Coordinates of N, CA, C and O in Angstrom, one line a residue:
X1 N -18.6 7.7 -0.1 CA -17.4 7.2 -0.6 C -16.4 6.7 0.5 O -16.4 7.2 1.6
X2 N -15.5 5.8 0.1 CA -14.1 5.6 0.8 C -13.3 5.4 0.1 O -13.4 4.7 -0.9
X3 N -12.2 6.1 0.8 CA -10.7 5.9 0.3 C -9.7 5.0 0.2 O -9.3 4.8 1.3
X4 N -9.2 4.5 -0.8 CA -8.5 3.7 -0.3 C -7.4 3.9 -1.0 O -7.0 4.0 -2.1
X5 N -6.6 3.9 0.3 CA -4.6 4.6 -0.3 C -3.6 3.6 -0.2 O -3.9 2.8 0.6
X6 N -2.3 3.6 -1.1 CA -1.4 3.0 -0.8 C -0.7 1.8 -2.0 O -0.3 1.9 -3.2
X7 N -0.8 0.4 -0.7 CA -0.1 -0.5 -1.8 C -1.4 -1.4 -2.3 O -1.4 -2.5 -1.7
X8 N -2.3 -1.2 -3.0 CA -2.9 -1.8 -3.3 C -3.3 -1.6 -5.1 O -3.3 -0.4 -5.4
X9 N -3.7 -2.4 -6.1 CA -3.5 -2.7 -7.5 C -4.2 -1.6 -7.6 O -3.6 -0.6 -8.0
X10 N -5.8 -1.5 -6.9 CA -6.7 -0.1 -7.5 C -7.0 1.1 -6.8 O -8.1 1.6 -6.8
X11 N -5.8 1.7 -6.0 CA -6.8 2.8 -5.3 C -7.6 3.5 -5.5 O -7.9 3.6 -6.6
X12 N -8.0 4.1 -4.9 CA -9.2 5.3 -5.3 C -10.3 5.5 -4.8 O -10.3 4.9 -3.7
X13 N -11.4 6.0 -4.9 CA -12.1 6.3 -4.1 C -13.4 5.7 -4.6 O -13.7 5.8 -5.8
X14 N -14.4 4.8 -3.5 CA -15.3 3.8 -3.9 C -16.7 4.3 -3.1 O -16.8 4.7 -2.0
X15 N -17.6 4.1 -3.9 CA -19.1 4.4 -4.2 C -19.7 3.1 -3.1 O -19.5 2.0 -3.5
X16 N -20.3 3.3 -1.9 CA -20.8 2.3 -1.0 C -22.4 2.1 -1.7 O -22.9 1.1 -2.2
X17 N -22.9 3.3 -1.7 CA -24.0 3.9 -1.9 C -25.0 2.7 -0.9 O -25.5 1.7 -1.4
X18 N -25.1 2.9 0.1 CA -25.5 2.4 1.6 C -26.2 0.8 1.2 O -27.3 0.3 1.2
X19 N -24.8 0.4 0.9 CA -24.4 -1.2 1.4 C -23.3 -1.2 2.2 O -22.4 -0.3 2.1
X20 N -23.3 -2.4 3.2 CA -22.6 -2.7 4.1 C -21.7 -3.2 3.3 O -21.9 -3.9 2.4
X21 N -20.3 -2.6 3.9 CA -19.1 -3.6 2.8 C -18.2 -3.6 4.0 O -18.2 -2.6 4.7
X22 N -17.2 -4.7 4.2 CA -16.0 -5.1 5.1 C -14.5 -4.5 4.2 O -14.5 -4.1 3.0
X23 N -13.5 -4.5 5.1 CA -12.5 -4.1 4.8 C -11.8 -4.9 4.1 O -10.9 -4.5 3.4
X24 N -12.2 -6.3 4.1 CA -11.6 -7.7 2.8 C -12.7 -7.6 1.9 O -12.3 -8.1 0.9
X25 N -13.9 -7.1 1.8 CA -14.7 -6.8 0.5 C -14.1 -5.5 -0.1 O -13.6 -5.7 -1.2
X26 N -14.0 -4.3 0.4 CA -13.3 -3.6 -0.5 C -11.9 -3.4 -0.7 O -11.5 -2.4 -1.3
X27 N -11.1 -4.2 -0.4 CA -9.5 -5.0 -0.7 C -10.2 -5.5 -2.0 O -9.9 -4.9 -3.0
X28 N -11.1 -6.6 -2.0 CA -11.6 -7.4 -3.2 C -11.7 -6.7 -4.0 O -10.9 -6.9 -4.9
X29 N -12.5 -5.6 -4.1 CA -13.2 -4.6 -5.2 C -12.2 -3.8 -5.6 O -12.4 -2.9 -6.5
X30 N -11.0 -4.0 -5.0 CA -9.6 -3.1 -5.2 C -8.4 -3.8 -6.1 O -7.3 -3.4 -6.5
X31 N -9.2 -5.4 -6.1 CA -8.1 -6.6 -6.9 C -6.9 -6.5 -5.6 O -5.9 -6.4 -6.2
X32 N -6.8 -6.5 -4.8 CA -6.2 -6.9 -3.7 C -4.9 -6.0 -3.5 O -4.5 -5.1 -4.2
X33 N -4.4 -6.4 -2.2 CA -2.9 -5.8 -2.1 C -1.9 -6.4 -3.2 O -1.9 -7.4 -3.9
X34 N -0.8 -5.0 -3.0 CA -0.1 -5.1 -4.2 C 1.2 -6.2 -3.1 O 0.9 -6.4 -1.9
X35 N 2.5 -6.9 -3.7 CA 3.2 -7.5 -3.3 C 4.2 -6.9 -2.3 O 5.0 -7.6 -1.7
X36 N 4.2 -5.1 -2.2 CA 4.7 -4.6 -1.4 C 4.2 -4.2 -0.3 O 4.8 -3.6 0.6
X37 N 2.7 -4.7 -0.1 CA 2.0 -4.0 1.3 C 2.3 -4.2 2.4 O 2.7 -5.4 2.4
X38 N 2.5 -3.7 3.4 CA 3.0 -3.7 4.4 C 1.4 -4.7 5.2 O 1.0 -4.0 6.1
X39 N 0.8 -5.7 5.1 CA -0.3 -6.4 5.8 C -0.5 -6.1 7.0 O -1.6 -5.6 7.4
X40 N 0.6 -6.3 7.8 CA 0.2 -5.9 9.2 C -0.1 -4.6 9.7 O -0.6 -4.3 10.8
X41 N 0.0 -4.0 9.0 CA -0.4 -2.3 9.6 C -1.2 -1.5 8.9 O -1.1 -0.3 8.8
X42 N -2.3 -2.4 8.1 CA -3.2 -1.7 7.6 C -4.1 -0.5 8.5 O -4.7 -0.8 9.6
X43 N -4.1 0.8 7.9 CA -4.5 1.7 8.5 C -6.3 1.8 7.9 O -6.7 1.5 6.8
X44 N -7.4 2.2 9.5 CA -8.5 2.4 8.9 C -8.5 4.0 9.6 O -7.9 4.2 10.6
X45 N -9.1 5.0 8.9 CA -9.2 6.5 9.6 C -10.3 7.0 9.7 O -11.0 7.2 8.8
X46 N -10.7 7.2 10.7 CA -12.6 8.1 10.6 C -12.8 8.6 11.5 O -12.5 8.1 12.6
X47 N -13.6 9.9 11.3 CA -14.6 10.4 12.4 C -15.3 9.8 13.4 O -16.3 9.2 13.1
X48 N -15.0 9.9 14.4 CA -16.4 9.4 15.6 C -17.3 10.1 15.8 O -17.4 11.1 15.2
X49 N -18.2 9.6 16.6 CA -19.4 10.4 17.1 C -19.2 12.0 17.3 O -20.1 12.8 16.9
X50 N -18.0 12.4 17.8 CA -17.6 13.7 18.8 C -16.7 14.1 17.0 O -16.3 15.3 17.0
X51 N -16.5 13.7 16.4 CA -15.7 14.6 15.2 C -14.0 14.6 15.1 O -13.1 15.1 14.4
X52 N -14.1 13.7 16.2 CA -12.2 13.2 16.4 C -11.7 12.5 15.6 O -12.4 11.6 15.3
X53 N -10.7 12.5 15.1 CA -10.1 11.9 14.0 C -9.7 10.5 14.8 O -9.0 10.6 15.7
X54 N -10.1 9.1 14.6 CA -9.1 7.5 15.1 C -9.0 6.9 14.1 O -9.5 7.0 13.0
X55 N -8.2 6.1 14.8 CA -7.0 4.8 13.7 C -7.6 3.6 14.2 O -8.1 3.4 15.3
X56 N -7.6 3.1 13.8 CA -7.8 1.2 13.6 C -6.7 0.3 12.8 O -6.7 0.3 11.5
X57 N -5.9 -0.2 13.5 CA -4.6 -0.5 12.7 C -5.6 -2.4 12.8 O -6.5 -2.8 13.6
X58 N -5.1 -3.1 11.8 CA -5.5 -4.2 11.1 C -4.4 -4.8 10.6 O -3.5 -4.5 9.8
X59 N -4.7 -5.9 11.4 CA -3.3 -7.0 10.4 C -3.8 -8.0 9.6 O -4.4 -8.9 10.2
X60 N -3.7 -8.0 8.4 CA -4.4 -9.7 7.8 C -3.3 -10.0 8.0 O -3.5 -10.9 7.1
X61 N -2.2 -10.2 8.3 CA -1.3 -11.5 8.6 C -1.6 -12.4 9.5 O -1.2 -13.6 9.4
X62 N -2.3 -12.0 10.3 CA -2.5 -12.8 11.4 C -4.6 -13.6 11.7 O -5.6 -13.0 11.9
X63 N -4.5 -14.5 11.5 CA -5.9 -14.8 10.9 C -6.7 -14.3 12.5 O -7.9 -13.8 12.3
X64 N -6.4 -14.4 13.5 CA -6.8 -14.1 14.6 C -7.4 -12.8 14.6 O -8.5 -12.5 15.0
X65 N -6.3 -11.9 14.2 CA -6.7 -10.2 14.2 C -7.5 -9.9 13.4 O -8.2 -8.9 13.5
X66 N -7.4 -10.9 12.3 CA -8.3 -10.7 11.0 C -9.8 -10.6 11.4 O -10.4 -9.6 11.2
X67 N -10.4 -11.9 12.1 CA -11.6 -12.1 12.6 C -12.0 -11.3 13.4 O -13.1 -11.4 13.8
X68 N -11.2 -10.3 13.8 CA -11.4 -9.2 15.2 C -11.7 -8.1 14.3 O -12.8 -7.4 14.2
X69 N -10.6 -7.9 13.6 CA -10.5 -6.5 12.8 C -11.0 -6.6 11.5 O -10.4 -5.8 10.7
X70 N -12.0 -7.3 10.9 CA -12.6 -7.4 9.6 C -13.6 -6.2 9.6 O -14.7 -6.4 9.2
X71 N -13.3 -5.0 9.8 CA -14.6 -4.2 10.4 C -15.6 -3.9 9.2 O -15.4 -4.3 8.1
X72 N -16.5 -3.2 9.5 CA -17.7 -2.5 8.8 C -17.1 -1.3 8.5 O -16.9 -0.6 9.5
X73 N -16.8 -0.7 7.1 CA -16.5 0.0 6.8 C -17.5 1.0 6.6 O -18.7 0.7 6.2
X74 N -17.3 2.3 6.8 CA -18.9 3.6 7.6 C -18.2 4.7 5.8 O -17.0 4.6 5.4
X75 N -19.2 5.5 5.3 CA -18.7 6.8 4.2 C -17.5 7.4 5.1 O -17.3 7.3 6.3
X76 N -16.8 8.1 4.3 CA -15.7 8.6 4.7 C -15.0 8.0 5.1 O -14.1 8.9 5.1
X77 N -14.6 7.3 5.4 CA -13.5 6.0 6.0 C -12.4 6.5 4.8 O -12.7 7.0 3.7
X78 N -11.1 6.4 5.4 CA -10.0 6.1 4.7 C -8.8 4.9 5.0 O -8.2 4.7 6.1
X79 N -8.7 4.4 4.4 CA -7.9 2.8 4.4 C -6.6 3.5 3.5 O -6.5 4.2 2.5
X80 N -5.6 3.0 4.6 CA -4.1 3.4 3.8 C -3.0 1.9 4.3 O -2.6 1.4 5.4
X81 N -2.7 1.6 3.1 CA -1.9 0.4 3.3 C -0.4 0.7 2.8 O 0.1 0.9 1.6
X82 N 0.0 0.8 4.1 CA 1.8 1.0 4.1 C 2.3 0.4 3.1 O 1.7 -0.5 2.7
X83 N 3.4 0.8 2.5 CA 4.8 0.3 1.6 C 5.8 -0.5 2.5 O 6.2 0.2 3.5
X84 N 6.3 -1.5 2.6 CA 7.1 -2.5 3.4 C 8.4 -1.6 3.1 O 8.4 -0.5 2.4
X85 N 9.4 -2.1 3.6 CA 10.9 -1.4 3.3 C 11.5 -2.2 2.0 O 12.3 -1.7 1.2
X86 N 10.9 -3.4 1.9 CA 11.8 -4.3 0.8 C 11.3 -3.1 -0.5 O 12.2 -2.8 -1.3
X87 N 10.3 -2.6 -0.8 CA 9.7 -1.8 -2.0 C 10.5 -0.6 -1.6 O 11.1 -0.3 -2.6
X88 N 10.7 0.0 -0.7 CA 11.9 1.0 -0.6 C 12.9 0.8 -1.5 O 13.4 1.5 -2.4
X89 N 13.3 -0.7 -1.0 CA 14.9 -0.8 -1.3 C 14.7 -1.3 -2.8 O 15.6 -0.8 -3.4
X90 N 13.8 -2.0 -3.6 CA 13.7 -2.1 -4.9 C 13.6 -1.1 -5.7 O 13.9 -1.1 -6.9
X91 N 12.8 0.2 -4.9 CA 12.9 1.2 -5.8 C 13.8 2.2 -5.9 O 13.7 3.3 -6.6
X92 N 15.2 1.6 -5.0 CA 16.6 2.1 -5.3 C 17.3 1.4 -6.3 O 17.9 2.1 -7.2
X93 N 17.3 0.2 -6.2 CA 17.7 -0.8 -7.0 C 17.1 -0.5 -8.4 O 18.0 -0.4 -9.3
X94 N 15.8 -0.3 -8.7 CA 15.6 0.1 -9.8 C 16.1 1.4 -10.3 O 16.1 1.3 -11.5
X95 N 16.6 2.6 -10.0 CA 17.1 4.2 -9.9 C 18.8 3.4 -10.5 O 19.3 3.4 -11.6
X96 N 19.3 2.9 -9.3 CA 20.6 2.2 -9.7 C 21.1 1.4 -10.5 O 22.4 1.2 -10.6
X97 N 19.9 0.6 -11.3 CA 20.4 -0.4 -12.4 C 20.8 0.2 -13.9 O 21.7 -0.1 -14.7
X98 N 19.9 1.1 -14.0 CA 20.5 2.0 -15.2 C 22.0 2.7 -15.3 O 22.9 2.5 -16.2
X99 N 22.1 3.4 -14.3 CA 23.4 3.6 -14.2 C 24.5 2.6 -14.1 O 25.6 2.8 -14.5
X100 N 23.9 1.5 -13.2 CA 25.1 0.5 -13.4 C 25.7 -0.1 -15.0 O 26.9 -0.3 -15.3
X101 N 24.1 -0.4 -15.8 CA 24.8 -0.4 -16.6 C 25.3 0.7 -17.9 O 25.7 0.4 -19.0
X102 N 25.2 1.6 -17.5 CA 25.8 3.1 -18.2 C 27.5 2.7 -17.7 O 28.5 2.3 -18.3
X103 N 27.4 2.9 -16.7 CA 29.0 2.4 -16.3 C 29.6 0.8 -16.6 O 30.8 0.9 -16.5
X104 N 29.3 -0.2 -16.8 CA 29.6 -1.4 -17.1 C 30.0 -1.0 -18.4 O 31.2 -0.9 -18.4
X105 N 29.3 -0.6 -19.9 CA 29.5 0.0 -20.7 C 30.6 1.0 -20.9 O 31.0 1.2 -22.0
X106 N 30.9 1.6 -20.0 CA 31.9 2.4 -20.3 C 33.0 2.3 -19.7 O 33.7 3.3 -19.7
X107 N 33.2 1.2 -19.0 CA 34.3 0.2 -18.0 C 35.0 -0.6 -19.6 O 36.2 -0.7 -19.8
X108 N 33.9 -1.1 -20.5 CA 34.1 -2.3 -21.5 C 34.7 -1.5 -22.7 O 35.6 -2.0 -23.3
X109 N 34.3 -0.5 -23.1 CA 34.7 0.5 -24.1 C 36.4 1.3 -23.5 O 37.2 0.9 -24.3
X110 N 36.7 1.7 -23.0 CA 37.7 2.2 -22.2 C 38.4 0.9 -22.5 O 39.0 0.8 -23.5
X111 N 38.5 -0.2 -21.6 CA 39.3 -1.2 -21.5 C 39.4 -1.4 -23.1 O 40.5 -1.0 -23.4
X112 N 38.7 -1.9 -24.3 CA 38.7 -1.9 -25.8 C 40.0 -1.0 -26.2 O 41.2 -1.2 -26.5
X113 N 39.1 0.5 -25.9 CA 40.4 1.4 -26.4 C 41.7 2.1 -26.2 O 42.4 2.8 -26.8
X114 N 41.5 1.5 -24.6 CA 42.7 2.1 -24.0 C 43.7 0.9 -23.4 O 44.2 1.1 -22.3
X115 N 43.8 -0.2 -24.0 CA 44.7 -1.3 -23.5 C 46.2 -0.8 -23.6 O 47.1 -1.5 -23.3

């Protein structure tokens, strides 16, 4: 299996069952990044030979890096694709619109009955 975490439509964890699959093949099988991913800092995580934990950072923004870093994904692998800051800030914005309009509503009511 591999993991796959983050901003993407399907995470979860995927069945290779010993076929060769790339990191834009299982993005595919994932229905792709979501509109908030952070592209440039896609994370790959795995065991080496010796049992040490390494990173493989991956940018598809850049078609250059792309062709470098399209790697062969190995079982166990974990793929985690950052949240950008704009999805931060939307998911304040979404927390804050209700309330805004709870108070817009009660700005309009007040002003009605208290002229």
């Amino acid at each position: 299996y591999i993991t796959l975490l983050g901003e993407v439509i399907s995470p979860g964890r995927y069945q290779i069952d010993n076929e060769t699959i790339t990191l834009i093949e299982l993005l595919g099988k994932a229905e792709g990044i979501t509109k908030y991913a952070k592209a440039d800092e896609i994370r790959v995580i795995r065991k080496n030979k010796q049992g040490i934990m390494e990173e493989v950072r991956v940018d598809l923004t850049n078609i250059n890096s792309l062709a470098q870093n399209n790697i062969i994904l190995k079982p166990d692998d974990v793929i985690y694709i950052p949240p950008s800051k704009v999805k931060r800030f939307d998911t304040t914005l979404e927390k804050i619109t209700p309330i805004a309009g709870v108070l817009t509503s009660l700005a309009i009511i007040f002003s009605v009955f208290f002229q």
